[in-house]
mmCIF file with all atom_site columns, C-alpha atoms in Angstrom:
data_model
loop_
_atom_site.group_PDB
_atom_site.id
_atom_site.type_symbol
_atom_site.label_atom_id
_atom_site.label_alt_id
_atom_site.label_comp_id
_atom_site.label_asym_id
_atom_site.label_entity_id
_atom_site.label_seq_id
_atom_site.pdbx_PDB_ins_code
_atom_site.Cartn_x
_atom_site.Cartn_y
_atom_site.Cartn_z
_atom_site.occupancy
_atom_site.B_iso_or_equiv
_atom_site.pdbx_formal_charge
_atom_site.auth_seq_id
_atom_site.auth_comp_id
_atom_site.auth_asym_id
_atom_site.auth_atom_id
_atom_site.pdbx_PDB_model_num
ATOM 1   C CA . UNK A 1 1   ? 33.647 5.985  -12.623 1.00 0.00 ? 1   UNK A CA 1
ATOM 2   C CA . UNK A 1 2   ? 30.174 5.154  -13.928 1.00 0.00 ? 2   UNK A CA 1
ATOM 3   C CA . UNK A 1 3   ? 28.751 8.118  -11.644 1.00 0.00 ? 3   UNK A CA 1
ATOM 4   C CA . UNK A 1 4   ? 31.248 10.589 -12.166 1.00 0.00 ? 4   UNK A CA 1
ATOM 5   C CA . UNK A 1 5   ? 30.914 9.918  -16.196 1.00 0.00 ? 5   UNK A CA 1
ATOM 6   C CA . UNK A 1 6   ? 27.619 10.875 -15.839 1.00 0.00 ? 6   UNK A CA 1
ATOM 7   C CA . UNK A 1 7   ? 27.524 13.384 -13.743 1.00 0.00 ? 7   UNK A CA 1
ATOM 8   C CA . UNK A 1 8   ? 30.804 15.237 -15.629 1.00 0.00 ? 8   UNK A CA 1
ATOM 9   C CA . UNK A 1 9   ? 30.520 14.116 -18.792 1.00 0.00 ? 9   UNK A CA 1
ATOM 10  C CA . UNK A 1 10  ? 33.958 12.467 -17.930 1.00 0.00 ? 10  UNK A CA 1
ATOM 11  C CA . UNK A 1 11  ? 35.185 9.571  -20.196 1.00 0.00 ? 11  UNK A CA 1
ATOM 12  C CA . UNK A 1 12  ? 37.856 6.802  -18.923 1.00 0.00 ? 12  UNK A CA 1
ATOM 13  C CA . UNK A 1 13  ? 40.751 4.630  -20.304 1.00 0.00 ? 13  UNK A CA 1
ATOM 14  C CA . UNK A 1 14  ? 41.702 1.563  -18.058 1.00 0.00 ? 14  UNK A CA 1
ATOM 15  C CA . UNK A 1 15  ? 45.247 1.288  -17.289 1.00 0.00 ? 15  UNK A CA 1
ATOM 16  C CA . UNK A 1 16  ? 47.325 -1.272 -15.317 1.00 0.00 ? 16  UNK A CA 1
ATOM 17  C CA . UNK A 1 17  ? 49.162 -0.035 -12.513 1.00 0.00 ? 17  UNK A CA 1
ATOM 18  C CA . UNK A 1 18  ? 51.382 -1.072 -10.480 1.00 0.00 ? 18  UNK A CA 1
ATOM 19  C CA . UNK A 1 19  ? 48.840 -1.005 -7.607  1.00 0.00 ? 19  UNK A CA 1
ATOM 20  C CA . UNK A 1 20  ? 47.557 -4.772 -8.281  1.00 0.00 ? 20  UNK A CA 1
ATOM 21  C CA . UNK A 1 21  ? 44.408 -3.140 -9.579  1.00 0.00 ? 21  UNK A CA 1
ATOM 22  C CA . UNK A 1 22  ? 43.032 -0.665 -12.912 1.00 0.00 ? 22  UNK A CA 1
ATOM 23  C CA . UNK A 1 23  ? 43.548 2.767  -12.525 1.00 0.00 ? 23  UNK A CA 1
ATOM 24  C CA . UNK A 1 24  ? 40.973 4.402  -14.795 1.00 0.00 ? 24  UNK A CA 1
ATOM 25  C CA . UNK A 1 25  ? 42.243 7.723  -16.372 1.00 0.00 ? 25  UNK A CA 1
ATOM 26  C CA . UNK A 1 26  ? 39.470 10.828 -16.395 1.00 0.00 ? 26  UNK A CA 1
ATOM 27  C CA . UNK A 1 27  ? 39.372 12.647 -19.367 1.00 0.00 ? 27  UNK A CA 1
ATOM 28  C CA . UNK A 1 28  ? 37.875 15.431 -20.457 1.00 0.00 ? 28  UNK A CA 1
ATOM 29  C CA . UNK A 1 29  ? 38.054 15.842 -24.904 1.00 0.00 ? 29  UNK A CA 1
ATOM 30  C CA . UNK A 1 30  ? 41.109 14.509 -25.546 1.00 0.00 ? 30  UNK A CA 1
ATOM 31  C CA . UNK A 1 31  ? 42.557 15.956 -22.058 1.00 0.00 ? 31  UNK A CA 1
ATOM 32  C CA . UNK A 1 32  ? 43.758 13.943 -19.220 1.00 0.00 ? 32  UNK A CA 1
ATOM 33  C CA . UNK A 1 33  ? 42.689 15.241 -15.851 1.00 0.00 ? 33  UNK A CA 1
ATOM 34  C CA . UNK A 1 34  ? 42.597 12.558 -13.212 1.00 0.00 ? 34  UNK A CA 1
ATOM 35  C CA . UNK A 1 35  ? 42.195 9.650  -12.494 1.00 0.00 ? 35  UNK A CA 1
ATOM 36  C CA . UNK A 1 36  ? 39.698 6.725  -9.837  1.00 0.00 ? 36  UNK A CA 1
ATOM 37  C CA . UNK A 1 37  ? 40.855 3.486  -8.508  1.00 0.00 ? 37  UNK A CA 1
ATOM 38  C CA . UNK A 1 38  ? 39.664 0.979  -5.920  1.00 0.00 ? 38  UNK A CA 1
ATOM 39  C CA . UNK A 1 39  ? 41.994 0.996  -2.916  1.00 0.00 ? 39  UNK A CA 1
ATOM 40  C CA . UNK A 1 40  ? 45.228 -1.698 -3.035  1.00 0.00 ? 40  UNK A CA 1
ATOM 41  C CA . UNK A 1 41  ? 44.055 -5.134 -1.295  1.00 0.00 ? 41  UNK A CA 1
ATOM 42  C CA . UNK A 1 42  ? 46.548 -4.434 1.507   1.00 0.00 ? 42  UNK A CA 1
ATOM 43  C CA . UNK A 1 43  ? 45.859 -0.650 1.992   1.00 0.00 ? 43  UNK A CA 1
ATOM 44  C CA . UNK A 1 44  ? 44.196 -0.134 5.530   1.00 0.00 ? 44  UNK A CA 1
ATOM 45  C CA . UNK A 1 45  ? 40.717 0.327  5.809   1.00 0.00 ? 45  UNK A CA 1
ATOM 46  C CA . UNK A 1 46  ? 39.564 3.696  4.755   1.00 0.00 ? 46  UNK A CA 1
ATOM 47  C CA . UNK A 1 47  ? 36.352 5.799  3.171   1.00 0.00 ? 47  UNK A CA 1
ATOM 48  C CA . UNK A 1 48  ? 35.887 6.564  -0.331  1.00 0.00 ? 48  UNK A CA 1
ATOM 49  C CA . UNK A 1 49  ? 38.219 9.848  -0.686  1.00 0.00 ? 49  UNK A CA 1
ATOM 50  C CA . UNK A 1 50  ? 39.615 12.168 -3.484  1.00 0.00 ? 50  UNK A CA 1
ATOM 51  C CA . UNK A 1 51  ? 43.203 12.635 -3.468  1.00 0.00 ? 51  UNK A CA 1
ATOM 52  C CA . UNK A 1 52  ? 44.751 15.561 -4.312  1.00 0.00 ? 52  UNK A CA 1
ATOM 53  C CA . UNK A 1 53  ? 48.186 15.871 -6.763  1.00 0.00 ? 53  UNK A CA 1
ATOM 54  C CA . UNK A 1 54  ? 50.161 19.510 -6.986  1.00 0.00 ? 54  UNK A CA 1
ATOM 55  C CA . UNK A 1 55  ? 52.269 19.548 -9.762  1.00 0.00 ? 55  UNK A CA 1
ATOM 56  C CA . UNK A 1 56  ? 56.433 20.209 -8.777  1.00 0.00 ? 56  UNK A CA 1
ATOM 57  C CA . UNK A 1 57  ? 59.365 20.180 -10.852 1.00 0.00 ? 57  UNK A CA 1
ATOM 58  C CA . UNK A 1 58  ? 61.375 17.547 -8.483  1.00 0.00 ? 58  UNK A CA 1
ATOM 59  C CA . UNK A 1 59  ? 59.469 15.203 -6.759  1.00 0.00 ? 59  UNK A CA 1
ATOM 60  C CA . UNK A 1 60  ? 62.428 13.921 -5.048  1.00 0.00 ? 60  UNK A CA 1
ATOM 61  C CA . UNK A 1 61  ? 63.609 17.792 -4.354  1.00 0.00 ? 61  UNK A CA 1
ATOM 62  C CA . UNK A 1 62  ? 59.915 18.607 -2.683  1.00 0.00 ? 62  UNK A CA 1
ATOM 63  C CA . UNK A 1 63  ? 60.211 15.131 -0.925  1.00 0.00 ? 63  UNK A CA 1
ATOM 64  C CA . UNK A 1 64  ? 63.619 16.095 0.647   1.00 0.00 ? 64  UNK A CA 1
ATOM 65  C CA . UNK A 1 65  ? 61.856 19.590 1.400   1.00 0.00 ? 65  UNK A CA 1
ATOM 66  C CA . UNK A 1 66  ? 58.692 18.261 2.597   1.00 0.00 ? 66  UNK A CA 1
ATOM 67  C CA . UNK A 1 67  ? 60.649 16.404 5.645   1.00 0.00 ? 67  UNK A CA 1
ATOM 68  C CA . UNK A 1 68  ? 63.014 19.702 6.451   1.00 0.00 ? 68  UNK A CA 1
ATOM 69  C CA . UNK A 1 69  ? 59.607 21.712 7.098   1.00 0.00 ? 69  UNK A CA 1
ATOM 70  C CA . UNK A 1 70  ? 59.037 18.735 9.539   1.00 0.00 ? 70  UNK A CA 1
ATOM 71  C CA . UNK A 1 71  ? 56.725 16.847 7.181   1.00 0.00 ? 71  UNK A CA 1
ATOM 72  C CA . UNK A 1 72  ? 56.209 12.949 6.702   1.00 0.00 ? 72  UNK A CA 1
ATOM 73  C CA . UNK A 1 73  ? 56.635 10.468 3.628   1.00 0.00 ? 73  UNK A CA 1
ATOM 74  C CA . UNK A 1 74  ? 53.868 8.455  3.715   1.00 0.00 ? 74  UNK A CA 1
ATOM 75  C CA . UNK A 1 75  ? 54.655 7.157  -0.191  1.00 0.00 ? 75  UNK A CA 1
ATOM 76  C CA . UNK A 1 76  ? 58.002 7.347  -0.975  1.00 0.00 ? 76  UNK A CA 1
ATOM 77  C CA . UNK A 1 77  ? 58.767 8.766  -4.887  1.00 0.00 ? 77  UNK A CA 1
ATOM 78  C CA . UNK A 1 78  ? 57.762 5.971  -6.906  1.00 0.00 ? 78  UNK A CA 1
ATOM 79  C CA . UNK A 1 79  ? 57.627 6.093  -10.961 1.00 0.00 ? 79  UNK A CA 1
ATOM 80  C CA . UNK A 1 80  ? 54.493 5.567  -12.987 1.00 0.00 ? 80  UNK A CA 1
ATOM 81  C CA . UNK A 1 81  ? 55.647 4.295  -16.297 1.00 0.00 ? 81  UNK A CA 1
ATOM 82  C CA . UNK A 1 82  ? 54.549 6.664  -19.154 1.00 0.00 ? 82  UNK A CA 1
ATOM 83  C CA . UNK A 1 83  ? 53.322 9.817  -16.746 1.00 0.00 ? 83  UNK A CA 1
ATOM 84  C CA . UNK A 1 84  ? 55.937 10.452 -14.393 1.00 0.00 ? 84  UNK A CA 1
ATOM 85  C CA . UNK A 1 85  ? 57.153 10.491 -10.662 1.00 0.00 ? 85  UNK A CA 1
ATOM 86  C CA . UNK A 1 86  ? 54.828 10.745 -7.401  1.00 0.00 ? 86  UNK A CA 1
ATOM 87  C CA . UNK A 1 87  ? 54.765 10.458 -3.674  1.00 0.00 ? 87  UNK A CA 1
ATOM 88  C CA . UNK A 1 88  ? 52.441 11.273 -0.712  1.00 0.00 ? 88  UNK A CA 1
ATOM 89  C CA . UNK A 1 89  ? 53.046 13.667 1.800   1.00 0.00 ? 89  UNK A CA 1
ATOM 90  C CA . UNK A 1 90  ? 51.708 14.858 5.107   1.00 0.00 ? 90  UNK A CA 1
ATOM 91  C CA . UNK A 1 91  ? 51.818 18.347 6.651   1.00 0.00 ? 91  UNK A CA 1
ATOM 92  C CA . UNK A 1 92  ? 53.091 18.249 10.069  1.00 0.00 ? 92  UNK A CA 1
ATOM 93  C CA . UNK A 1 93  ? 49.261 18.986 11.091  1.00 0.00 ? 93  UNK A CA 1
ATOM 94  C CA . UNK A 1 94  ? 48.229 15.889 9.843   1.00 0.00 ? 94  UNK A CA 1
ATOM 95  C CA . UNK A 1 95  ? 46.543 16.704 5.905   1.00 0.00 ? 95  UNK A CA 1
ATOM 96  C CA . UNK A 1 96  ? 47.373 14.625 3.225   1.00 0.00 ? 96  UNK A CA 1
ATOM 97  C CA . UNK A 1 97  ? 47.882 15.843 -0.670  1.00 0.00 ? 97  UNK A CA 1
ATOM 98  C CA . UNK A 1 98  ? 49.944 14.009 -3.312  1.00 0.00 ? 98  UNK A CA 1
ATOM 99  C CA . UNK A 1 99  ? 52.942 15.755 -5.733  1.00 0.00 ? 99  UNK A CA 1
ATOM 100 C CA . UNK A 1 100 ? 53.770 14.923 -9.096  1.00 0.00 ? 100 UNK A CA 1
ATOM 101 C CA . UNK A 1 101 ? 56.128 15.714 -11.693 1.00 0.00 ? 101 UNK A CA 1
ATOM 102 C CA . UNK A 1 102 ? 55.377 14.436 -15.115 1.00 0.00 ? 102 UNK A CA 1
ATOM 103 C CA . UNK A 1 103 ? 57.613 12.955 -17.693 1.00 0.00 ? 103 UNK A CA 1
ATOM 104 C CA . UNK A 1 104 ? 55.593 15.441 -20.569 1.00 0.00 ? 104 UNK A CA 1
ATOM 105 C CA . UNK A 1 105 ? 53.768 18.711 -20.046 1.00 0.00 ? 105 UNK A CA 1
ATOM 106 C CA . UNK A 1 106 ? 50.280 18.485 -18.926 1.00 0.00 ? 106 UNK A CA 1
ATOM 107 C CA . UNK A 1 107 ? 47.808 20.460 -21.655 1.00 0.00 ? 107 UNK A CA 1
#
């Protein structure tokens, strides 16, 4: 976070998550736009990484699709109190990219 603030001009907000760790939420003005946390104590080992999130309207609904198209689950839909409703999929090639669909509108 310290990095990124500086190099961005990014501020943060700690938050507790669910995670067993701080999720610390990027913002740019008064705008949320991301977000940086360490990796879950039992997560396997893996290197520092960016995930991506594409907003839906139905997590669930793009969950159930992402599995017809031969997709896998690797997060099932899980809710993050105050934001919304995520999971993490993988295309049947192997990438990995995150959806969302949140409680409020995103500015």
């Amino acid at each position: 976070a310290k990095f990124y603030g500086k190099l961005f001009g990014w501020s943060f907000k700690a938050m507790d998550n669910m995670f067993q760790g701080t999720y610390h939420v990027i913002h740019v003005g008064e705008s949320s736009v991301g977000g940086v946390m360490a990796p879950p104590p039992d997560a396997p080992p893996m290197p520092p990484h960016w995930g991506s999130y594409v907003t839906v309207a139905r997590c669930d609904d793009t969950v159930a699709q992402c599995t017809a198209l031969g997709g896998k689950v690797l997060v099932p839909p899980l809710d993050i109190p105050d934001v919304g409703r995520m999971a993490v999929l993988q295309d049947p090639q192997g990438a990995v990219i995150s959806v969302i669909s949140y409680l409020f509108p995103q500015t």
